XYZ file of C-alpha atoms in Angstrom:
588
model
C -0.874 23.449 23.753
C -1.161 22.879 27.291
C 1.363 24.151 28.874
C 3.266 20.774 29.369
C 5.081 18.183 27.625
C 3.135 15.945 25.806
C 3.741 12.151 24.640
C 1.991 11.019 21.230
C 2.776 7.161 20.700
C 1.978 5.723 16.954
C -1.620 3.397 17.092
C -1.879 2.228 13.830
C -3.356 -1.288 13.015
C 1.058 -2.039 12.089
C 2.028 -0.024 15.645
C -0.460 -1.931 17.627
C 0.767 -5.168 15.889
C 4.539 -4.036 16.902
C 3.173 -3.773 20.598
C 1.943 -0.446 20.436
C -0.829 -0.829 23.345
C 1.681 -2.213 25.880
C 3.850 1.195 25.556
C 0.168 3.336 25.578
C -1.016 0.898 28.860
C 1.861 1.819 30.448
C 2.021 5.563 29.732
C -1.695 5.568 30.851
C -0.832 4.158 34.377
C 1.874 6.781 34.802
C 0.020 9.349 33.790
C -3.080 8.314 35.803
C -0.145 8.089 38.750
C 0.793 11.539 38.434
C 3.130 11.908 35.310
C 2.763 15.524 34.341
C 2.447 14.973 30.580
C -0.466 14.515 28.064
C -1.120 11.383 26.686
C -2.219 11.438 23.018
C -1.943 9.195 20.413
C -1.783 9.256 16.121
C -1.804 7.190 13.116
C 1.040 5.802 11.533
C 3.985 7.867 10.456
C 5.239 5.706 7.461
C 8.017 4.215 9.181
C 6.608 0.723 9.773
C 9.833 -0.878 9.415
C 10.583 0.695 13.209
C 7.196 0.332 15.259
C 6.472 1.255 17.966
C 7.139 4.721 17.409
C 6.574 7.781 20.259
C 6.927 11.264 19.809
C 7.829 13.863 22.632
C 6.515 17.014 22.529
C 8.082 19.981 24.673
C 5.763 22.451 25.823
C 7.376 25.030 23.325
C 6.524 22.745 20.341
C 9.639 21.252 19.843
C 9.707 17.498 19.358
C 11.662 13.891 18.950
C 10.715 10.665 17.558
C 11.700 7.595 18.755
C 11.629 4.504 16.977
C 11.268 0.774 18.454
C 9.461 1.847 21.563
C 9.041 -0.935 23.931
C 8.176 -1.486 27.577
C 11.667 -1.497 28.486
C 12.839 1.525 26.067
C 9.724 3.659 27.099
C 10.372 3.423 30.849
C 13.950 5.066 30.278
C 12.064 7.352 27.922
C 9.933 8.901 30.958
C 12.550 8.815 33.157
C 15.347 10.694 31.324
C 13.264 12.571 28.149
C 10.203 13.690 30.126
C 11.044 14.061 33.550
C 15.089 14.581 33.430
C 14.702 17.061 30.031
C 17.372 14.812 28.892
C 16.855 13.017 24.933
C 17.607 9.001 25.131
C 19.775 10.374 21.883
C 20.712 6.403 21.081
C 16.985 5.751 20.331
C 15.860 8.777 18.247
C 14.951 8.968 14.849
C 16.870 12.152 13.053
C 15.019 13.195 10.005
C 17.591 15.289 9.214
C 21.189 13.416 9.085
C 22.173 9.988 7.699
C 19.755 7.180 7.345
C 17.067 9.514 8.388
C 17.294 12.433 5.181
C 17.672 9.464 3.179
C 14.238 8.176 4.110
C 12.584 11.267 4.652
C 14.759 13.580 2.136
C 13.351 12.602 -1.389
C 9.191 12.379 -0.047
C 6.512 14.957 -0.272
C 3.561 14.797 1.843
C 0.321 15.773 0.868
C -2.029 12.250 1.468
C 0.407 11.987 4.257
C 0.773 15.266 5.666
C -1.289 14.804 8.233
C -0.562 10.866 9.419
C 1.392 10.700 12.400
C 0.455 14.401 12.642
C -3.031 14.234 14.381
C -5.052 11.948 16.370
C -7.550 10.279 13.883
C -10.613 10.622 16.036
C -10.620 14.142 17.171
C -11.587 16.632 14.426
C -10.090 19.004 16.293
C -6.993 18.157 15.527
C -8.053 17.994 11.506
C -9.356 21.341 11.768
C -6.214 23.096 13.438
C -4.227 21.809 9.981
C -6.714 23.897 7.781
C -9.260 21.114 7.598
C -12.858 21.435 6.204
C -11.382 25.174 5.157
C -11.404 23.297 1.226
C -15.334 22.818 1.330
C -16.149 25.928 2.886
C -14.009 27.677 -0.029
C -15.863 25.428 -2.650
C -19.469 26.196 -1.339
C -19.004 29.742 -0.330
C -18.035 30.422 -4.460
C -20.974 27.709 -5.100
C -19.574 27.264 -8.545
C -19.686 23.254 -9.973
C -17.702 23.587 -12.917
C -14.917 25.480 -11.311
C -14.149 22.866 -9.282
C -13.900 20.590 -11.581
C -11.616 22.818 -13.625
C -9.910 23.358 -11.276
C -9.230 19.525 -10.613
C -8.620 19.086 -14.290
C -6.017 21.677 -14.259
C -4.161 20.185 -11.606
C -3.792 16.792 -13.659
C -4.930 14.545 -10.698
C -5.509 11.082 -12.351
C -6.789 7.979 -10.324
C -4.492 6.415 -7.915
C -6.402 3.265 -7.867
C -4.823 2.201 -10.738
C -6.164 2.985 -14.300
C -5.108 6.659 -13.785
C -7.757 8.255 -15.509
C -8.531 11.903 -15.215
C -10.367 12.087 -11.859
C -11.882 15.992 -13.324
C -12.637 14.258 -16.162
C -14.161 11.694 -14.583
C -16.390 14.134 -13.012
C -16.934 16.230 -15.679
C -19.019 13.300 -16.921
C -21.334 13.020 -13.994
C -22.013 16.645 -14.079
C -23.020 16.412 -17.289
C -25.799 13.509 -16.578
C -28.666 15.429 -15.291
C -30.316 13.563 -12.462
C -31.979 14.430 -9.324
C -30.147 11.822 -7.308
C -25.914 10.795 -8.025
C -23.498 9.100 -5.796
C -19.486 9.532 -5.258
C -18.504 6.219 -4.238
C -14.694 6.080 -2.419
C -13.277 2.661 -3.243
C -11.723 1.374 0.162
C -11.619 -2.090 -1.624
C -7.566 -2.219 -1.063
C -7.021 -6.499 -1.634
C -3.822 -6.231 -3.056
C -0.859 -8.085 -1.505
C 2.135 -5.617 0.385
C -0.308 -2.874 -0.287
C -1.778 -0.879 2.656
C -2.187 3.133 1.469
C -5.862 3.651 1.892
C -5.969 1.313 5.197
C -3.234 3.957 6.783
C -4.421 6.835 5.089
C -8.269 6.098 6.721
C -6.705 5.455 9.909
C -4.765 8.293 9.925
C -6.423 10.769 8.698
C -9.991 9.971 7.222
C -11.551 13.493 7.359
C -9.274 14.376 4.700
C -10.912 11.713 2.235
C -14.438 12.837 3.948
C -13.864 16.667 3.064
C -12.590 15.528 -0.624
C -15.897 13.186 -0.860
C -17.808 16.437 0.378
C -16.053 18.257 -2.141
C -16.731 15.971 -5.638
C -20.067 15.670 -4.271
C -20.564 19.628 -4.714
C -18.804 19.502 -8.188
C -20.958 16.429 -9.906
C -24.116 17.336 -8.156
C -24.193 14.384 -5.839
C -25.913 14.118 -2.162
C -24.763 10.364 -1.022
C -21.916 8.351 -0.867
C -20.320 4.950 0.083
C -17.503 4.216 1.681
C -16.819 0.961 0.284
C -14.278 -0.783 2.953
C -12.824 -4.524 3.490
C -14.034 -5.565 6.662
C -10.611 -6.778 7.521
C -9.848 -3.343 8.588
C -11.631 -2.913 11.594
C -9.395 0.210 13.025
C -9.581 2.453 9.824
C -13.912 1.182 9.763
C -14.465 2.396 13.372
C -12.178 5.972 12.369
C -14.530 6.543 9.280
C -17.489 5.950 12.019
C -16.016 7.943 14.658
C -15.066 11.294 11.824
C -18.731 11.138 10.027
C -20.032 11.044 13.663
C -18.196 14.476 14.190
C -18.254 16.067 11.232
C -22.072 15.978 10.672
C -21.833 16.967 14.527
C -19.736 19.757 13.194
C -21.851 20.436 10.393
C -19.726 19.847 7.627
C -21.533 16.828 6.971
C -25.471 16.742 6.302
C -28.484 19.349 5.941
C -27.065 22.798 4.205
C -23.787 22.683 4.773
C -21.493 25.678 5.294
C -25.281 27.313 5.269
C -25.186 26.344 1.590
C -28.155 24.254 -0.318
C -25.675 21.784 -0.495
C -26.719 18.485 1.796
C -24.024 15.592 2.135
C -24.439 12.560 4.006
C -21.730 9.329 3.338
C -22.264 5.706 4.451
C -20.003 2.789 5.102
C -20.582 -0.676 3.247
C -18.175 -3.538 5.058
C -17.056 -5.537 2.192
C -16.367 -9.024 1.989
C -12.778 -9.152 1.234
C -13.230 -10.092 -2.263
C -10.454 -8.660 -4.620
C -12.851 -8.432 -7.837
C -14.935 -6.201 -5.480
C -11.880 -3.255 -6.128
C -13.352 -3.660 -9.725
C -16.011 -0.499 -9.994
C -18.865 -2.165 -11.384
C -18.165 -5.208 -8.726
C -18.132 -2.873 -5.966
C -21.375 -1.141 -6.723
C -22.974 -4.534 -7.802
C -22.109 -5.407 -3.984
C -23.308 -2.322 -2.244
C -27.003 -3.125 -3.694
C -26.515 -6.208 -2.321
C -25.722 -8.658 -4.624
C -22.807 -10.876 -4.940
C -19.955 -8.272 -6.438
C -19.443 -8.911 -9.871
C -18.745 -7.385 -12.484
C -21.092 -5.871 -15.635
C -20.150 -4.548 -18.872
C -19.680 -1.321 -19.882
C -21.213 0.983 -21.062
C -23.134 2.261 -19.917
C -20.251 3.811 -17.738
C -20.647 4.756 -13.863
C -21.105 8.244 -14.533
C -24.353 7.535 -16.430
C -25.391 4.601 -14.708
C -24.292 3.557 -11.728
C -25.031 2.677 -8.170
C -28.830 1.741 -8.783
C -28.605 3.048 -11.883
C -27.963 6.787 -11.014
C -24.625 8.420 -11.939
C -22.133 7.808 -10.160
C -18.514 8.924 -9.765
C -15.883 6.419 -7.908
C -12.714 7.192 -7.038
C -9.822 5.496 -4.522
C -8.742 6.266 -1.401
C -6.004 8.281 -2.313
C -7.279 10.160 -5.106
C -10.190 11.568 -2.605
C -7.039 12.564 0.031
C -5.494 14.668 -2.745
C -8.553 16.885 -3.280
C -8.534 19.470 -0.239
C -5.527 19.909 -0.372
C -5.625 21.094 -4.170
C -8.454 23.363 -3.628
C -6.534 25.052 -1.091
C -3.128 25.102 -2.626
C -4.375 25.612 -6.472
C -4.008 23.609 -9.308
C -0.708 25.040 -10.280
C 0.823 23.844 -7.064
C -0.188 20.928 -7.751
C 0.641 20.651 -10.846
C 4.149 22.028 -10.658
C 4.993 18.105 -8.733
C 5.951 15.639 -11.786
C 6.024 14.453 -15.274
C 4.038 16.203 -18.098
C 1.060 13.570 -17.951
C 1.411 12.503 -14.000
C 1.485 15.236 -11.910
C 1.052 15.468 -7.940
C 2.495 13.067 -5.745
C 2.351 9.395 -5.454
C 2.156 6.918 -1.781
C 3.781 3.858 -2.232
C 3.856 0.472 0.235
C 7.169 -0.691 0.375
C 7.181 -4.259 1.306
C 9.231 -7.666 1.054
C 13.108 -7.322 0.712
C 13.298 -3.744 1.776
C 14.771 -2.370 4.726
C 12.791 0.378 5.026
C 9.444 -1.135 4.695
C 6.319 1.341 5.368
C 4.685 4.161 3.425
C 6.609 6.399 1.500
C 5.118 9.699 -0.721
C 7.082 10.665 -3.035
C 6.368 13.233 -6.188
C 6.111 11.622 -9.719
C 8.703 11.766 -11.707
C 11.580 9.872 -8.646
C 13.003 6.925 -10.318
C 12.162 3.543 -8.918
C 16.050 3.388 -8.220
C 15.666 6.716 -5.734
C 12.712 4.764 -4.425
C 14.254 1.527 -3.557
C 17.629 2.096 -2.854
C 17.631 5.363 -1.414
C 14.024 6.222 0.443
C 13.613 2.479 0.937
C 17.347 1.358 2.067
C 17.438 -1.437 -0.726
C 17.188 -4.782 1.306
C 19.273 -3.751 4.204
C 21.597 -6.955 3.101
C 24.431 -7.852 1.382
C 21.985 -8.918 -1.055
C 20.819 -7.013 -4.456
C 17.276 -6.245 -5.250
C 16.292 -8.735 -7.984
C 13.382 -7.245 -9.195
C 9.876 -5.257 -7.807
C 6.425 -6.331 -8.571
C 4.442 -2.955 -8.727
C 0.824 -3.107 -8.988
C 0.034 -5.971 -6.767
C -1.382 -9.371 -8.242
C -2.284 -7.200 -11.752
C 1.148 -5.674 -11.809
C 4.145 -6.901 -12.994
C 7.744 -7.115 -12.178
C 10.300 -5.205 -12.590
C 13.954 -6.230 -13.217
C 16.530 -4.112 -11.563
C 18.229 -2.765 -15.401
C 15.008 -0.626 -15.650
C 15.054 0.859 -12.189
C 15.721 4.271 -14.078
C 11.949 4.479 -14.944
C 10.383 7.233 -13.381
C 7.493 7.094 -11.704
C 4.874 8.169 -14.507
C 2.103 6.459 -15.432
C 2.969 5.785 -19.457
C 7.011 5.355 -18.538
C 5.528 2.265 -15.725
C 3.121 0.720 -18.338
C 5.846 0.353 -21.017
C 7.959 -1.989 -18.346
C 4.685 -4.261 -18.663
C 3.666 -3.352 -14.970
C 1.115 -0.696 -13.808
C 1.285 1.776 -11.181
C -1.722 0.087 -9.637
C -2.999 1.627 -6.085
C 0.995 1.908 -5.514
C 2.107 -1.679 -3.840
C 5.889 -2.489 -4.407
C 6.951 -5.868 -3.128
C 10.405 -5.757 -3.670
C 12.921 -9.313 -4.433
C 16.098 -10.092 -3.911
C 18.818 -12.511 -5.668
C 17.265 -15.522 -3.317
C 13.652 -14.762 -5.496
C 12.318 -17.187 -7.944
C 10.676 -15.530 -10.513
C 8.958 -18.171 -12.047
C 7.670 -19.168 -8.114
C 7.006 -15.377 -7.695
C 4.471 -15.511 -11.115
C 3.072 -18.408 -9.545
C 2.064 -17.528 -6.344
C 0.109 -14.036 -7.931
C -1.242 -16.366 -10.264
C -2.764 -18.523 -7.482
C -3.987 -15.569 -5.975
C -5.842 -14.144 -9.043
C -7.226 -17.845 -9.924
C -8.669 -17.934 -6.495
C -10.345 -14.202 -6.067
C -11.494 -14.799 -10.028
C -15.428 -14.095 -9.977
C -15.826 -17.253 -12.663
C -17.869 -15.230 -15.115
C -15.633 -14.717 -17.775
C -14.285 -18.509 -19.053
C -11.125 -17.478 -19.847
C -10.764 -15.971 -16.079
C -12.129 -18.715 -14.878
C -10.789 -21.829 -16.497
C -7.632 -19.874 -18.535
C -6.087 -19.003 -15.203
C -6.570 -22.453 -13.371
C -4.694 -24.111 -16.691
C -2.064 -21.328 -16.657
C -1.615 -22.189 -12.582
C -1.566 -25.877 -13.306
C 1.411 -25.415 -15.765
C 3.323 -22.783 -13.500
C 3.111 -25.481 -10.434
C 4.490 -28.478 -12.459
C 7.322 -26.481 -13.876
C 7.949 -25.481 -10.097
C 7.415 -29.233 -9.453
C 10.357 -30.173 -11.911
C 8.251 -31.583 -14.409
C 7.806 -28.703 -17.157
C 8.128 -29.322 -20.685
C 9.557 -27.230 -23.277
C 5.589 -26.791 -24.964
C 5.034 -25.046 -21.714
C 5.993 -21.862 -22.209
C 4.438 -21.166 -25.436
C 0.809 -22.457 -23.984
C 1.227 -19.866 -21.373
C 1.817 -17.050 -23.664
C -1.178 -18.289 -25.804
C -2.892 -18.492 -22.372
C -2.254 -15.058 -21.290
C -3.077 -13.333 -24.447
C -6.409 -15.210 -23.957
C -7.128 -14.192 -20.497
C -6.580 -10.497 -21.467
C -8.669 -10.208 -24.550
C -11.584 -12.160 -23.221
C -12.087 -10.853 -19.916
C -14.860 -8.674 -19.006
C -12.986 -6.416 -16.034
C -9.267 -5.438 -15.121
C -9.124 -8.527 -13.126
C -9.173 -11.024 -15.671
C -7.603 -8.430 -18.277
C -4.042 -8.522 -15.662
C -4.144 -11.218 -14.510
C -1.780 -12.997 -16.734
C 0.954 -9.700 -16.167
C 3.199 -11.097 -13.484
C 3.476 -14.492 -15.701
C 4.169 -12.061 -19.263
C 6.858 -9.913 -17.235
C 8.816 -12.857 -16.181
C 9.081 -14.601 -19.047
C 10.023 -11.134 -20.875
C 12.623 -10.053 -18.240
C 13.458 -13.547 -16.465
C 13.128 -16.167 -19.452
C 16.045 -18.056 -18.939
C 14.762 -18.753 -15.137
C 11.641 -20.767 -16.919
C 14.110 -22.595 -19.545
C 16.547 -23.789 -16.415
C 13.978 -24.440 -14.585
C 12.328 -26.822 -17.731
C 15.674 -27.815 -19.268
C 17.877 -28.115 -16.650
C 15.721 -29.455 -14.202
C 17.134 -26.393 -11.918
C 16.206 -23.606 -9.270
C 18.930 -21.058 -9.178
C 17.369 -19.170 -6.685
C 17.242 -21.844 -4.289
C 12.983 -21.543 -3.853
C 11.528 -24.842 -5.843
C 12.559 -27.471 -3.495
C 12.380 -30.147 -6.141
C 15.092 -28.224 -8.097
C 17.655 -27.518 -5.694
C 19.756 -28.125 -3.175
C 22.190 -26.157 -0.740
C 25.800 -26.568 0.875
C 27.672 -25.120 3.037
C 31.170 -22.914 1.251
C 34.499 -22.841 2.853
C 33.077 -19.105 3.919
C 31.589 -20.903 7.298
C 33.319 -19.504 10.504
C 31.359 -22.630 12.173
C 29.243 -19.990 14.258
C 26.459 -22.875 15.012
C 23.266 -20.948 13.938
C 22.383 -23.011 10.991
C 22.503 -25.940 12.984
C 20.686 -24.756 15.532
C 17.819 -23.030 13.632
C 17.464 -26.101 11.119
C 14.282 -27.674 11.380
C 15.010 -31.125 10.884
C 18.596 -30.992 12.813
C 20.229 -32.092 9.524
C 23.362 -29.736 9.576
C 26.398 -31.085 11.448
C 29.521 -29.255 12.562
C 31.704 -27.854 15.905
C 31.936 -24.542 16.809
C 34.150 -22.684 14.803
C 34.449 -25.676 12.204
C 32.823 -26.072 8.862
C 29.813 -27.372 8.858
C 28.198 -29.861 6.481
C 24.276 -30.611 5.509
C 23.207 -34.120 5.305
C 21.842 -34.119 1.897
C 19.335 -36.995 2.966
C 17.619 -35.520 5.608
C 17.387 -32.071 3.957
C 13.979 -30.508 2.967
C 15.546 -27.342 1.266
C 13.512 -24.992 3.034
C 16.465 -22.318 2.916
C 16.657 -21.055 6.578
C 20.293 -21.854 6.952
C 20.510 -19.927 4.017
C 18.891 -17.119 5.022
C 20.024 -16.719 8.487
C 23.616 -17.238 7.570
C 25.786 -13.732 7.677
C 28.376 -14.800 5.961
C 27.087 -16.027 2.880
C 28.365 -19.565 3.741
C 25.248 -21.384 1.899
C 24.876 -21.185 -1.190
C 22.773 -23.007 -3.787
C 24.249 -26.375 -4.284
């Protein structure tokens, strides 16, 4: 501490998109004018539904967040927090009361302990919250195997997805003697409404360093890869900046800790390709080649990244590690279900109203989730559904928002737990549009290798968009099922093997949306514009805004009267719909 108050404002890649730097600019000019405060800035703190956020920080410690920080907001800020010692009470978040202890009440933070905590690029700041204190434990016992016990006892499994036991996982590559292995950390994060690893790494990406050190140690590795889309240009310059440091430091490089233990880590800038999050993909593209994927086996932990073994893990899963080493296994263990233990980070995204990052232990229902952490939509609206897993997942319907948040209880819905995305729909959601549109994304990140991916997903997209179109058949929804079980049998990776899950979970949980939409030639959600139309209920207080927001200038009505939408002219787009507070519009 210095002495003096100190003001920490949020610069994440979603806080600078929320107008992050014009609230930092300006803090910079008043301190540079004199302002007797420190100006320091963090990550994200999860709440991205309420960027830009700044924290105040008295010279005694204590501290307030406040929540949609703008130039106007941050001005009165200085001039009545800071200087006048006075809290703008009307703008602060409180953890601890109402909408606040709802959000925060239910999460435990252990990838996110330290986001919003720190500032990224100072290691400093990493090492005042215990950091690196995991590897020197590790190396100054020098003993492989009980690290890897240890991570087996805690019953971390993968959070990219498959969930398999990460000490497992390196139990394997210990066991392959070789004079030269790799830990890989899959940064590969392509799914849509998902963005854990791209917060975690620009929050806080010595933590995934140290637990990269640390699996290193255990499998007898001395090189890794960062693999990371190059459409996250924030959280690729904080990897930079932390190896930069921490080989400065020495906890990266030649004898580390004073150990025989030598580390170093590299980043590969990928593409953007989703089939690059595959394992075999990804390594195919650090070597250079076009990312594809290979069969197995041999498995990465025999032969991997050219040919040496090789343990991968996500994002996430390397977070977890330090903090397990220093806690213990039990600890860790003591969070969740009897096969998923730990915590989990989800992105909440779509219909939610508290849309951000949320960590929360295994074992919360998805109703807690949704309804409570995330404020359902925040409308008068019900939540429909939630696709979990991103474009692999599936969805959800609302009956089965009792399932916990276990890996086995989320596969027997037909979705996965995937790297943790939950796009979340309400009642104005078409389900058979929503299967559709991850389709389309699936059919266009497809390698091509595997036929079935290739040409299977294109036919299954081709029926989808006609029954959208108003021209399915009833023969329709048989060939997709056929299709599906096609795509999942025949394909060579997890792409093509779930791909077809958002299609199979709406027709299991949301059938009778495909037969109205084939037999009734209807859209009941109001989203295929061929199968719908909308007017305007008795409900309408003739407030004007549907008229004046609609596109085409096709709704008529006075102030204060009821308005009416010229069928003729209408394109069904839905904003009147959406913008309308008094549920006035409905589906016609």
């Amino acid at each position: 501490m210095s002495g003096r108050k100190s003001i920490v404002v949020g610069m994440s890649t979603c806080n600078i998109a929320a107008g992050a730097e014009e609230v930092h600019d300006f803090l910079a000019e008043r301190v540079a004018a004199g302002l007797d405060a420190d100006l320091l800035v963090t990550g994200c703190f999860g709440m991205c539904f309420a960027e830009p956020q700044v924290r105040i920080v008295d010279a005694d410690g204590a501290s307030r967040l406040y929540a949609n920080v703008n130039r106007m907001r941050i001005e009165k800020i200085v001039a009545e927090d800071v200087l006048g010692g006075k809290p703008v009470d009307k703008w602060l978040v409180k953890l601890d009361e109402g909408e606040g202890q709802k959000l925060w009440g239910k999460q435990k933070r252990i990838v996110l302990a330290n986001c919003g905590a720190i500032d990224p690029e100072k290691i400093d700041d990493y090492l005042a919250r215990d950091g690196y204190k995991a590897l020197e434990k590790v190396l100054r016992a020098n003993d492989r195997m009980a690290v890897i016990q240890e991570i087996t006892a805690s019953g971390l499994r993968g959070r990219g997805g498959a969930g398999f036991s990460t000490g497992m996982k390196w139990k394997f590559a210990y066991g392959y003697e070789n004079p030269k292995k790799y830990v890989v950390c899959n940064a590969d994060e392509g799914d849509p409404g998902a963005f854990m690893d791209r917060t975690t790494l620009e929050s806080d990406p010595h933590a995934v360093l140290e637990g990269m050190a640390i699996g290193a140690f255990a499998t007898g590795a001395n090189e890794a890869y960062i693999y990371c889309r190059a459409e996250y240009p924030l959280a690729i310059k904080r990897l930079y900046i932390a190896i930069e440091q921490a080989t400065a430091r020495g906890f990266l490089g030649e004898k580390i800790f004073g150990s025989p233990f030598s580390f170093e880590i590299h980043v590969k800038e990928g593409a953007g390709a989703f089939v690059c999050g595959e394992e075999t993909a990804l390594m195919t593209s650090i070597e250079g080649r076009r990312g594809m994927p290979r069969v197995r086996p041999p498995f990465p932990a025999e032969a991997g990244l050219f040919g040496k073994p090789t343990t991968i893990n996500n994002v996430e899963t390397w977070a977890n590690v330090p903090w397990i080493i220093r806690n213990g296994a039990a600890a860790f263990a003591a969070m969740g279900t009897e096969k998923s233990k730990g915590t989990k980070v989800f992105a909440l995204a779509g219909k939610i109203k508290n849309g951000g990052l949320v960590e929360v232990p295994m074992g919360i229902t998805l109703d807690e989730i949704i309804h409570e952490v995330g404020g359902g939509t925040g409308t008068k609206r019900q939540v429909k559904a939630v696709q979990m897993g991103g474009p692999s997942g599936g969805c959800v319907p609302r009956s089965l928002f009792g399932t916990k948040i276990d890996y086995d209880e989320v596969t027997k819905t037909g979705a996965i737990m995937g790297s943790g995305g939950m796009v979340v729909m309400d009642e104005t959601t078409c389900m058979v549009d929503v299967a559709r549109y991850f389709l389309n994304f699936t059919q266009l990140e497809s390698c091509g290798k595997c036929t079935f991916c290739r040409i299977g997903t294109t036919r299954m997209l081709e029926i989808l968009t006609r029954i959208c179109d108003g021209k399915g058949v009833p023969e329709d929804i048989p060939a997709l099922e056929d299709l599906a079980q096609q795509i999942k049998t025949t394909s060579l990776c997890g792409l093509g093997q779930t791909a077809p899950n958002p299609v199979l979970t709406t027709l299991r949980y949301f059938r009778d949306e495909y037969e109205s939409h084939i037999f009734d030639k209807k859209c009941r959600a109001g989203k295929c514009r061929s199968l719908c139309s909308f007017r305007i209920t008795e409900a309408c207080t003739g407030c004007m805004v549907c008229a004046k927001n609609c596109p085409l200038d096709c709704i008529s009505g006075e102030k204060k009267q009821l308005h009416v939408i010229d069928q003729a002219k209408c394109i069904r787009c839905g904003v009147c719909r959406d913008l309308c507070k008094f549920d006035a519009v409905v589906v016609g």
